[in-house]
Amino acid sequence: VSQKPVYVVKDANGRIAVLSAVCTHLGCTVPWIEDQNRFICPCHKGTFESTGKVVGGPAPRDMDALPMKIEDGVVKVQYQFFRQLTPNKEVIA
Ligand code: FES
């Protein structure tokens, strides 16, 4: 068990999903900006909808969803690291 920043969101179908907070561009931590209802990366302004879908900036793909399951009301996440700067999600660790 380790501690990493993630976001628990609803995906486009209304299901719970867990997103890595690591930007898919160059790896900065992406904060949620409440008044803009978006995730906006502070490094180069990569912008993502609340579902993690990329909508602006240089990020090459959506925020990365992590494998997760819910057991006895607890969200359990398999944390993974992904290659940055690629349009396709590639697990590297
Ligand atoms: Fe996030 Fe560049 S590291 S937009």
PDB file of C-alpha atoms and ligand atoms in Angstrom:
ATOM      1  CA  VAL A   1       0.000   0.000   0.000  1.00  0.00           C
ATOM      2  CA  SER A   2       1.302   3.445  -0.917  1.00  0.00           C
ATOM      3  CA  GLN A   3      -0.051   6.968  -1.154  1.00  0.00           C
ATOM      4  CA  LYS A   4      -0.277   8.703  -4.538  1.00  0.00           C
ATOM      5  CA  PRO A   5      -2.562  11.532  -5.659  1.00  0.00           C
ATOM      6  CA  VAL A   6      -5.515  10.308  -7.710  1.00  0.00           C
ATOM      7  CA  TYR A   7      -8.949  11.630  -8.588  1.00  0.00           C
ATOM      8  CA  VAL A   8     -12.143   9.640  -8.207  1.00  0.00           C
ATOM      9  CA  VAL A   9     -14.519  10.852 -10.916  1.00  0.00           C
ATOM     10  CA  LYS A  10     -17.482   9.736 -12.950  1.00  0.00           C
ATOM     11  CA  ASP A  11     -16.620   8.680 -16.475  1.00  0.00           C
ATOM     12  CA  ALA A  12     -18.600   9.605 -19.590  1.00  0.00           C
ATOM     13  CA  ASN A  13     -21.063   6.768 -18.795  1.00  0.00           C
ATOM     14  CA  GLY A  14     -21.580   7.900 -15.195  1.00  0.00           C
ATOM     15  CA  ARG A  15     -19.477   5.092 -13.713  1.00  0.00           C
ATOM     16  CA  ILE A  16     -16.833   5.706 -11.075  1.00  0.00           C
ATOM     17  CA  ALA A  17     -13.308   5.918 -12.445  1.00  0.00           C
ATOM     18  CA  VAL A  18      -9.948   6.715 -10.869  1.00  0.00           C
ATOM     19  CA  LEU A  19      -7.546   9.024 -12.707  1.00  0.00           C
ATOM     20  CA  SER A  20      -3.846   9.492 -12.190  1.00  0.00           C
ATOM     21  CA  ALA A  21      -2.991  13.105 -11.315  1.00  0.00           C
ATOM     22  CA  VAL A  22       0.170  12.854 -13.448  1.00  0.00           C
ATOM     23  CA  CYS A  23      -0.075  14.947 -16.622  1.00  0.00           C
ATOM     24  CA  THR A  24       0.199  12.954 -19.834  1.00  0.00           C
ATOM     25  CA  HIS A  25       2.385  15.690 -21.327  1.00  0.00           C
ATOM     26  CA  LEU A  26       5.502  15.932 -19.138  1.00  0.00           C
ATOM     27  CA  GLY A  27       4.363  14.574 -15.805  1.00  0.00           C
ATOM     28  CA  CYS A  28       3.406  17.579 -13.694  1.00  0.00           C
ATOM     29  CA  THR A  29       0.711  17.053 -11.073  1.00  0.00           C
ATOM     30  CA  VAL A  30      -2.599  18.288 -12.471  1.00  0.00           C
ATOM     31  CA  PRO A  31      -4.919  20.107 -10.034  1.00  0.00           C
ATOM     32  CA  TRP A  32      -8.698  20.423 -10.261  1.00  0.00           C
ATOM     33  CA  ILE A  33      -9.681  24.064 -10.854  1.00  0.00           C
ATOM     34  CA  GLU A  34     -13.117  24.364  -9.321  1.00  0.00           C
ATOM     35  CA  ASP A  35     -14.185  27.692 -10.830  1.00  0.00           C
ATOM     36  CA  GLN A  36     -13.358  26.485 -14.350  1.00  0.00           C
ATOM     37  CA  ASN A  37     -14.752  22.988 -13.801  1.00  0.00           C
ATOM     38  CA  ARG A  38     -11.600  21.554 -15.362  1.00  0.00           C
ATOM     39  CA  PHE A  39      -8.309  19.921 -14.541  1.00  0.00           C
ATOM     40  CA  ILE A  40      -5.666  22.406 -15.690  1.00  0.00           C
ATOM     41  CA  CYS A  41      -1.977  21.569 -15.635  1.00  0.00           C
ATOM     42  CA  PRO A  42       0.089  24.438 -14.202  1.00  0.00           C
ATOM     43  CA  CYS A  43       3.120  23.620 -16.358  1.00  0.00           C
ATOM     44  CA  HIS A  44       1.864  24.139 -19.926  1.00  0.00           C
ATOM     45  CA  LYS A  45      -1.896  24.536 -19.465  1.00  0.00           C
ATOM     46  CA  GLY A  46      -2.931  21.050 -20.523  1.00  0.00           C
ATOM     47  CA  THR A  47      -6.687  21.111 -19.912  1.00  0.00           C
ATOM     48  CA  PHE A  48      -8.998  18.194 -19.166  1.00  0.00           C
ATOM     49  CA  GLU A  49     -12.729  17.818 -18.578  1.00  0.00           C
ATOM     50  CA  SER A  50     -14.007  16.406 -15.296  1.00  0.00           C
ATOM     51  CA  THR A  51     -13.974  12.954 -16.935  1.00  0.00           C
ATOM     52  CA  GLY A  52     -10.258  13.337 -17.741  1.00  0.00           C
ATOM     53  CA  LYS A  53     -10.840  13.942 -21.451  1.00  0.00           C
ATOM     54  CA  VAL A  54      -8.188  16.265 -22.877  1.00  0.00           C
ATOM     55  CA  VAL A  55      -9.698  19.458 -24.295  1.00  0.00           C
ATOM     56  CA  GLY A  56      -6.734  21.792 -24.671  1.00  0.00           C
ATOM     57  CA  GLY A  57      -3.007  22.376 -24.411  1.00  0.00           C
ATOM     58  CA  PRO A  58      -0.159  20.068 -25.367  1.00  0.00           C
ATOM     59  CA  ALA A  59      -1.226  16.908 -23.501  1.00  0.00           C
ATOM     60  CA  PRO A  60      -1.234  14.088 -26.085  1.00  0.00           C
ATOM     61  CA  ARG A  61      -4.031  12.033 -24.495  1.00  0.00           C
ATOM     62  CA  ASP A  62      -6.683  11.979 -21.807  1.00  0.00           C
ATOM     63  CA  MET A  63      -5.737  11.672 -18.139  1.00  0.00           C
ATOM     64  CA  ASP A  64      -4.818   8.059 -17.402  1.00  0.00           C
ATOM     65  CA  ALA A  65      -7.476   5.900 -15.788  1.00  0.00           C
ATOM     66  CA  LEU A  66      -6.145   3.426 -13.232  1.00  0.00           C
ATOM     67  CA  PRO A  67      -7.382  -0.123 -12.617  1.00  0.00           C
ATOM     68  CA  MET A  68      -9.733  -0.023  -9.657  1.00  0.00           C
ATOM     69  CA  LYS A  69     -12.383  -2.012  -7.831  1.00  0.00           C
ATOM     70  CA  ILE A  70     -14.764  -1.353  -4.973  1.00  0.00           C
ATOM     71  CA  GLU A  71     -14.726  -3.843  -2.088  1.00  0.00           C
ATOM     72  CA  ASP A  72     -16.981  -3.370   0.932  1.00  0.00           C
ATOM     73  CA  GLY A  73     -17.428   0.282   0.016  1.00  0.00           C
ATOM     74  CA  VAL A  74     -13.671   0.913  -0.270  1.00  0.00           C
ATOM     75  CA  VAL A  75     -12.131   2.042  -3.569  1.00  0.00           C
ATOM     76  CA  LYS A  76      -8.975   0.035  -4.200  1.00  0.00           C
ATOM     77  CA  VAL A  77      -6.613   1.266  -6.915  1.00  0.00           C
ATOM     78  CA  GLN A  78      -3.741  -0.415  -8.671  1.00  0.00           C
ATOM     79  CA  TYR A  79      -1.407   2.523  -9.124  1.00  0.00           C
ATOM     80  CA  GLN A  80       0.562   2.600 -12.373  1.00  0.00           C
ATOM     81  CA  PHE A  81       2.989   4.936 -14.103  1.00  0.00           C
ATOM     82  CA  PHE A  82       2.537   5.680 -17.796  1.00  0.00           C
ATOM     83  CA  ARG A  83       4.840   6.968 -20.520  1.00  0.00           C
ATOM     84  CA  GLN A  84       4.434  10.687 -21.160  1.00  0.00           C
ATOM     85  CA  LEU A  85       4.289  12.397 -24.560  1.00  0.00           C
ATOM     86  CA  THR A  86       2.620   9.513 -26.381  1.00  0.00           C
ATOM     87  CA  PRO A  87      -0.914   9.454 -27.762  1.00  0.00           C
ATOM     88  CA  ASN A  88      -1.422   5.880 -26.568  1.00  0.00           C
ATOM     89  CA  LYS A  89      -1.447   4.846 -22.925  1.00  0.00           C
ATOM     90  CA  GLU A  90       1.613   2.698 -22.166  1.00  0.00           C
ATOM     91  CA  VAL A  91       2.312   1.292 -18.683  1.00  0.00           C
ATOM     92  CA  ILE A  92       5.977   1.661 -17.688  1.00  0.00           C
ATOM     93  CA  ALA A  93       5.803   0.667 -14.008  1.00  0.00           C
TER      94      ALA A  93
HETATM   95 FE1  FES B   1       1.094  19.199 -18.152  1.00  0.00          FE
HETATM   96 FE2  FES B   1       2.880  20.045 -19.890  1.00  0.00          FE
HETATM   97  S1  FES B   1       3.233  18.872 -18.104  1.00  0.00           S
HETATM   98  S2  FES B   1       0.741  20.375 -19.909  1.00  0.00           S
END
